[in-house]
mmCIF file of C-alpha atoms in Angstrom:
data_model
loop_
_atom_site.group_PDB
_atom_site.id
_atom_site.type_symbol
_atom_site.label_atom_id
_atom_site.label_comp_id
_atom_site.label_asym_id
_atom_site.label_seq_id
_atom_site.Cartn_x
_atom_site.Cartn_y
_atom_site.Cartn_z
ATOM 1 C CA UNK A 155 43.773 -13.189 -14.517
ATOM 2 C CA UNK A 156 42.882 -9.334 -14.486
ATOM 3 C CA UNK A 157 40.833 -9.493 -17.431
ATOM 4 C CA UNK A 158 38.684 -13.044 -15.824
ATOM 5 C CA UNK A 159 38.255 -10.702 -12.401
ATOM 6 C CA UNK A 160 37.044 -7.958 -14.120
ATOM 7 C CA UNK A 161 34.420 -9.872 -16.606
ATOM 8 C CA UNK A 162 33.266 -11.507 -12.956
ATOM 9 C CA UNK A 163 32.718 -8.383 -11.349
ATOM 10 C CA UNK A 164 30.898 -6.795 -15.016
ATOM 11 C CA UNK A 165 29.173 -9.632 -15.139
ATOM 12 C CA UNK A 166 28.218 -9.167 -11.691
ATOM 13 C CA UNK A 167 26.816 -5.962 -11.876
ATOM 14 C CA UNK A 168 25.625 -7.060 -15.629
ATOM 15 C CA UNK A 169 23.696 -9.645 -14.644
ATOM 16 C CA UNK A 170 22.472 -8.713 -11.121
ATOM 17 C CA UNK A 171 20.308 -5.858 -12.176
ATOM 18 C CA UNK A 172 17.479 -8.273 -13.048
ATOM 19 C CA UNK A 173 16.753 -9.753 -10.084
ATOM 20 C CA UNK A 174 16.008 -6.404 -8.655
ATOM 21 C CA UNK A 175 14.057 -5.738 -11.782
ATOM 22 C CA UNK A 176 12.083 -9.134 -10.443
ATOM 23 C CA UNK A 177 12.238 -7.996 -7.040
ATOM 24 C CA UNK A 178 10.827 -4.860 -7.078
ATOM 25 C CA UNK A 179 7.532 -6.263 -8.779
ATOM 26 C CA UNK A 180 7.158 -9.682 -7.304
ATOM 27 C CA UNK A 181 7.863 -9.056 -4.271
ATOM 28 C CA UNK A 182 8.683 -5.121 -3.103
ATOM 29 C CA UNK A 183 8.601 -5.498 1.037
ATOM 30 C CA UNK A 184 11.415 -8.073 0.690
ATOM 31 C CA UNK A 185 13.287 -4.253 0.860
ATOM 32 C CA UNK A 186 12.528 -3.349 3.930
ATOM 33 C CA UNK A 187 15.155 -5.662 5.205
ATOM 34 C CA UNK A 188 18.127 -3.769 3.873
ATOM 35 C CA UNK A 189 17.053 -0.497 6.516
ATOM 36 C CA UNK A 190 17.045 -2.703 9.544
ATOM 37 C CA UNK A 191 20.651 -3.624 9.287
ATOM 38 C CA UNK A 192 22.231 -0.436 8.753
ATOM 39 C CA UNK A 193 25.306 0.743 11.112
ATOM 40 C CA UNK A 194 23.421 4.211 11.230
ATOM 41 C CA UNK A 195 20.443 4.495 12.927
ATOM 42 C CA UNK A 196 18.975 7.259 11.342
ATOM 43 C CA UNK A 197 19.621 5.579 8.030
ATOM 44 C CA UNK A 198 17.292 2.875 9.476
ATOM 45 C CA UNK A 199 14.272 5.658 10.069
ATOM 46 C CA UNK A 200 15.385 7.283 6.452
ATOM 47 C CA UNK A 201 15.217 3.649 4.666
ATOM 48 C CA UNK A 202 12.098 2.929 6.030
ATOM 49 C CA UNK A 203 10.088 6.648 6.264
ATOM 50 C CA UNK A 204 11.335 8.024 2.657
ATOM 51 C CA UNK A 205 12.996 5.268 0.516
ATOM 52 C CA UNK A 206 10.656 2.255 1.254
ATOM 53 C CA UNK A 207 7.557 4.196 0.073
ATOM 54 C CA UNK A 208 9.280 5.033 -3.528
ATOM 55 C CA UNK A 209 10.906 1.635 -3.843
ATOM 56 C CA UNK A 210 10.029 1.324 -7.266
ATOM 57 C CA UNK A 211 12.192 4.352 -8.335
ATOM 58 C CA UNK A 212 14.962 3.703 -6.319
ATOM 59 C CA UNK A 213 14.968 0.209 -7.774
ATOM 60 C CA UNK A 214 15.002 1.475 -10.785
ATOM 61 C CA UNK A 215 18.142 4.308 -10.299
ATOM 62 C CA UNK A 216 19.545 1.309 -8.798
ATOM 63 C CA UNK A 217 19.347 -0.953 -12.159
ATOM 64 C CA UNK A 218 20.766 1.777 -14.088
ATOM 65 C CA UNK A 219 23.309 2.133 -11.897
ATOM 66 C CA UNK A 220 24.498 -1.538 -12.489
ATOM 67 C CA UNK A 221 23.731 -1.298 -15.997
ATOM 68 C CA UNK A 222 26.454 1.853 -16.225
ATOM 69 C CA UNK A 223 28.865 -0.131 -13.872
ATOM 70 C CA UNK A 224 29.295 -3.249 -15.660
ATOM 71 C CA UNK A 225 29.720 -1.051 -18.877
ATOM 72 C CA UNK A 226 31.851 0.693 -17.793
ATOM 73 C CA UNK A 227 33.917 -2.762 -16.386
ATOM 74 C CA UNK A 228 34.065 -4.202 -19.877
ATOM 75 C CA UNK A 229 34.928 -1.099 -22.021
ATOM 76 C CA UNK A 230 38.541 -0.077 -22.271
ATOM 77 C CA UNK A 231 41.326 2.865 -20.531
ATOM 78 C CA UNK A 232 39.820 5.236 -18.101
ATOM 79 C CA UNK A 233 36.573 3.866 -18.225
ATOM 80 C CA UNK A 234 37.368 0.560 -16.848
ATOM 81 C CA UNK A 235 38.848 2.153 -14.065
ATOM 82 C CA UNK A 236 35.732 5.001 -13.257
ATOM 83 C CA UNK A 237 33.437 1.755 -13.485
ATOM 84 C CA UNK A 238 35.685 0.462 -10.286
ATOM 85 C CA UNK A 239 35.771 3.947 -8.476
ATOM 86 C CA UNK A 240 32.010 3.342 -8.856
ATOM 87 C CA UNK A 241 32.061 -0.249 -7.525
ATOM 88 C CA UNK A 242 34.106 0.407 -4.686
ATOM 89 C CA UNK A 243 32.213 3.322 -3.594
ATOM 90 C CA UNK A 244 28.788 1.465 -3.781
ATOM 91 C CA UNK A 245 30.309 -1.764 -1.386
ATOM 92 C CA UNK A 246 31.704 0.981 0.857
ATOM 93 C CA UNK A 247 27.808 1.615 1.202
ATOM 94 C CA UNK A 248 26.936 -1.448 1.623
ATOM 95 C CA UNK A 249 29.077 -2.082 4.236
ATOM 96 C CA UNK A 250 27.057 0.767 6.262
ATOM 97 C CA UNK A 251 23.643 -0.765 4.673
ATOM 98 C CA UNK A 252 24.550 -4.108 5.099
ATOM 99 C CA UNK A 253 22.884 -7.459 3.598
ATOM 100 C CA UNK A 254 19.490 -7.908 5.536
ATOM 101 C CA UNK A 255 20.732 -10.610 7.644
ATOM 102 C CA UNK A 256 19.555 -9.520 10.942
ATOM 103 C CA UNK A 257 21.673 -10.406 14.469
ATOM 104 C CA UNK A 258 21.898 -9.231 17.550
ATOM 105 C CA UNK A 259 25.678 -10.589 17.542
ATOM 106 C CA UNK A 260 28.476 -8.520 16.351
ATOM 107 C CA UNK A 261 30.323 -11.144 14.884
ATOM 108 C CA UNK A 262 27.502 -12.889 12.946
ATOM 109 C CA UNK A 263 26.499 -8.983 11.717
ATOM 110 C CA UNK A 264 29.784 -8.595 10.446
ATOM 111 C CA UNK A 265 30.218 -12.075 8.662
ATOM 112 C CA UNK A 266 26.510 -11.574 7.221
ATOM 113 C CA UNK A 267 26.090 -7.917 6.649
ATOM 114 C CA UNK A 268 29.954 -6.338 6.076
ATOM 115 C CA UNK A 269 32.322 -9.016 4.909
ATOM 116 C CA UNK A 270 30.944 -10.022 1.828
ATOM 117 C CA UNK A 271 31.409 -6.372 0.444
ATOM 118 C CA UNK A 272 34.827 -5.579 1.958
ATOM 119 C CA UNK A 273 35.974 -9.234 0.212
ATOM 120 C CA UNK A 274 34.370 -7.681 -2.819
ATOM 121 C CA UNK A 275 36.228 -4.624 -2.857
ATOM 122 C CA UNK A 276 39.569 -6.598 -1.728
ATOM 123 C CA UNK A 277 39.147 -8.108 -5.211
ATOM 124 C CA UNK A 278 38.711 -5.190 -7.077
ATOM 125 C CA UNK A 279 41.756 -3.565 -5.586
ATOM 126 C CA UNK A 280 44.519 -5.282 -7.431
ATOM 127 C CA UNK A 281 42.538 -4.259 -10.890
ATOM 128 C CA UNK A 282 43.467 -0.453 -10.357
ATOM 129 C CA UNK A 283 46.225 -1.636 -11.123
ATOM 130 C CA UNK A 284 46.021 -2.856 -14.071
ATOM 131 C CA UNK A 285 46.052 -1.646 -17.457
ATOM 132 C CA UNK A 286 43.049 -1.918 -19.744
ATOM 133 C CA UNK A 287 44.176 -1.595 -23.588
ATOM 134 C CA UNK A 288 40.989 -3.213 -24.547
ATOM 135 C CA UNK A 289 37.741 -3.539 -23.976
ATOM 136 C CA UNK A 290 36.758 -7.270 -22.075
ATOM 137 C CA UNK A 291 35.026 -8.595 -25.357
ATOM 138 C CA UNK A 292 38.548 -7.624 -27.631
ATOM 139 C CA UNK A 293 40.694 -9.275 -25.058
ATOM 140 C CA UNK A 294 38.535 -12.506 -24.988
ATOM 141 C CA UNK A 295 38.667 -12.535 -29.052
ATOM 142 C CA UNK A 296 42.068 -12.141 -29.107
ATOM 143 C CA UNK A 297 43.138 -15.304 -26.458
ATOM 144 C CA UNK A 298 41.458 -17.303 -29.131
ATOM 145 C CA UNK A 299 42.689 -15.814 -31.916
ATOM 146 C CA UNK A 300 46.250 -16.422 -30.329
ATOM 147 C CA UNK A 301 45.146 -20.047 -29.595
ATOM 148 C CA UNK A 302 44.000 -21.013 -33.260
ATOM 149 C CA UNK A 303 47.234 -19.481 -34.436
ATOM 150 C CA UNK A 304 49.202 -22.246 -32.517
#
């Protein structure tokens, strides 16, 4: 089960650095959501005065950033778990940032903006954990391997 959440969350972070690759040159305003629901209001001002206007860079840190994280996810010992110190740390962001989803309700902010990332880092939790031997694609070989055997 630990090795299933942490290919979900890899391929996560794997996977969802495209669509900000499409994003960020389809359709770049779409990120001037993200600095109208932050908990901070001077993050708002920052978002919109300093990182909307170099989108395209931040965008880009931002890919890398997911690229490093889900490689980190599927290699093996320490790694695995600096990839999930990394994880955490960037939904403990987003929880300030929040999702875009703007409410004047508290509730409906919460459920739109914050939950989604605390559930995410509720899952990751239980992988510290755990003990990565080997990396994600060596543990999926080997359930098969152990399979055919039978």
């Amino acid at each position: 089960m630990k090795n299933f959440l942490r290919g979900f969350i890899a391929i996560w972070y794997l996977l969802g650095w495209m669509t900000h690759v499409y994003l960020v040159f389809t359709a770049p305003q779409d990120y001037q959501a993200f600095g109208a629901t932050a908990l901070i209001p001077a993050y708002k001002t920052f978002w919109q005065n300093f990182i909307m206007p170099h989108i395209n860079f931040f965008v880009l840190l931002l890919v890398g950033f997911e690229i490093v994280v889900g490689l980190l996810l599927i290699n093996k010992g320490k790694w695995v778990k600096i990839g999930l110190v990394f994880s955490m740390l960037f939904n403990l962001f987003l929880i300030q940032m929040g999702l875009t989803t703007q409410t004047q309700d508290f509730w409906l902010d919460f459920v739109a903006n914050r939950m989604p990332n605390i559930i995410f880092i509720a899952l990751q939790i239980p992988l510290f954990f755990g003990e990565f031997q080997k990396t994600l694609w060596e543990e999926i070989k080997s359930s098969f391997v152990k399979k055919n055997v039978r």
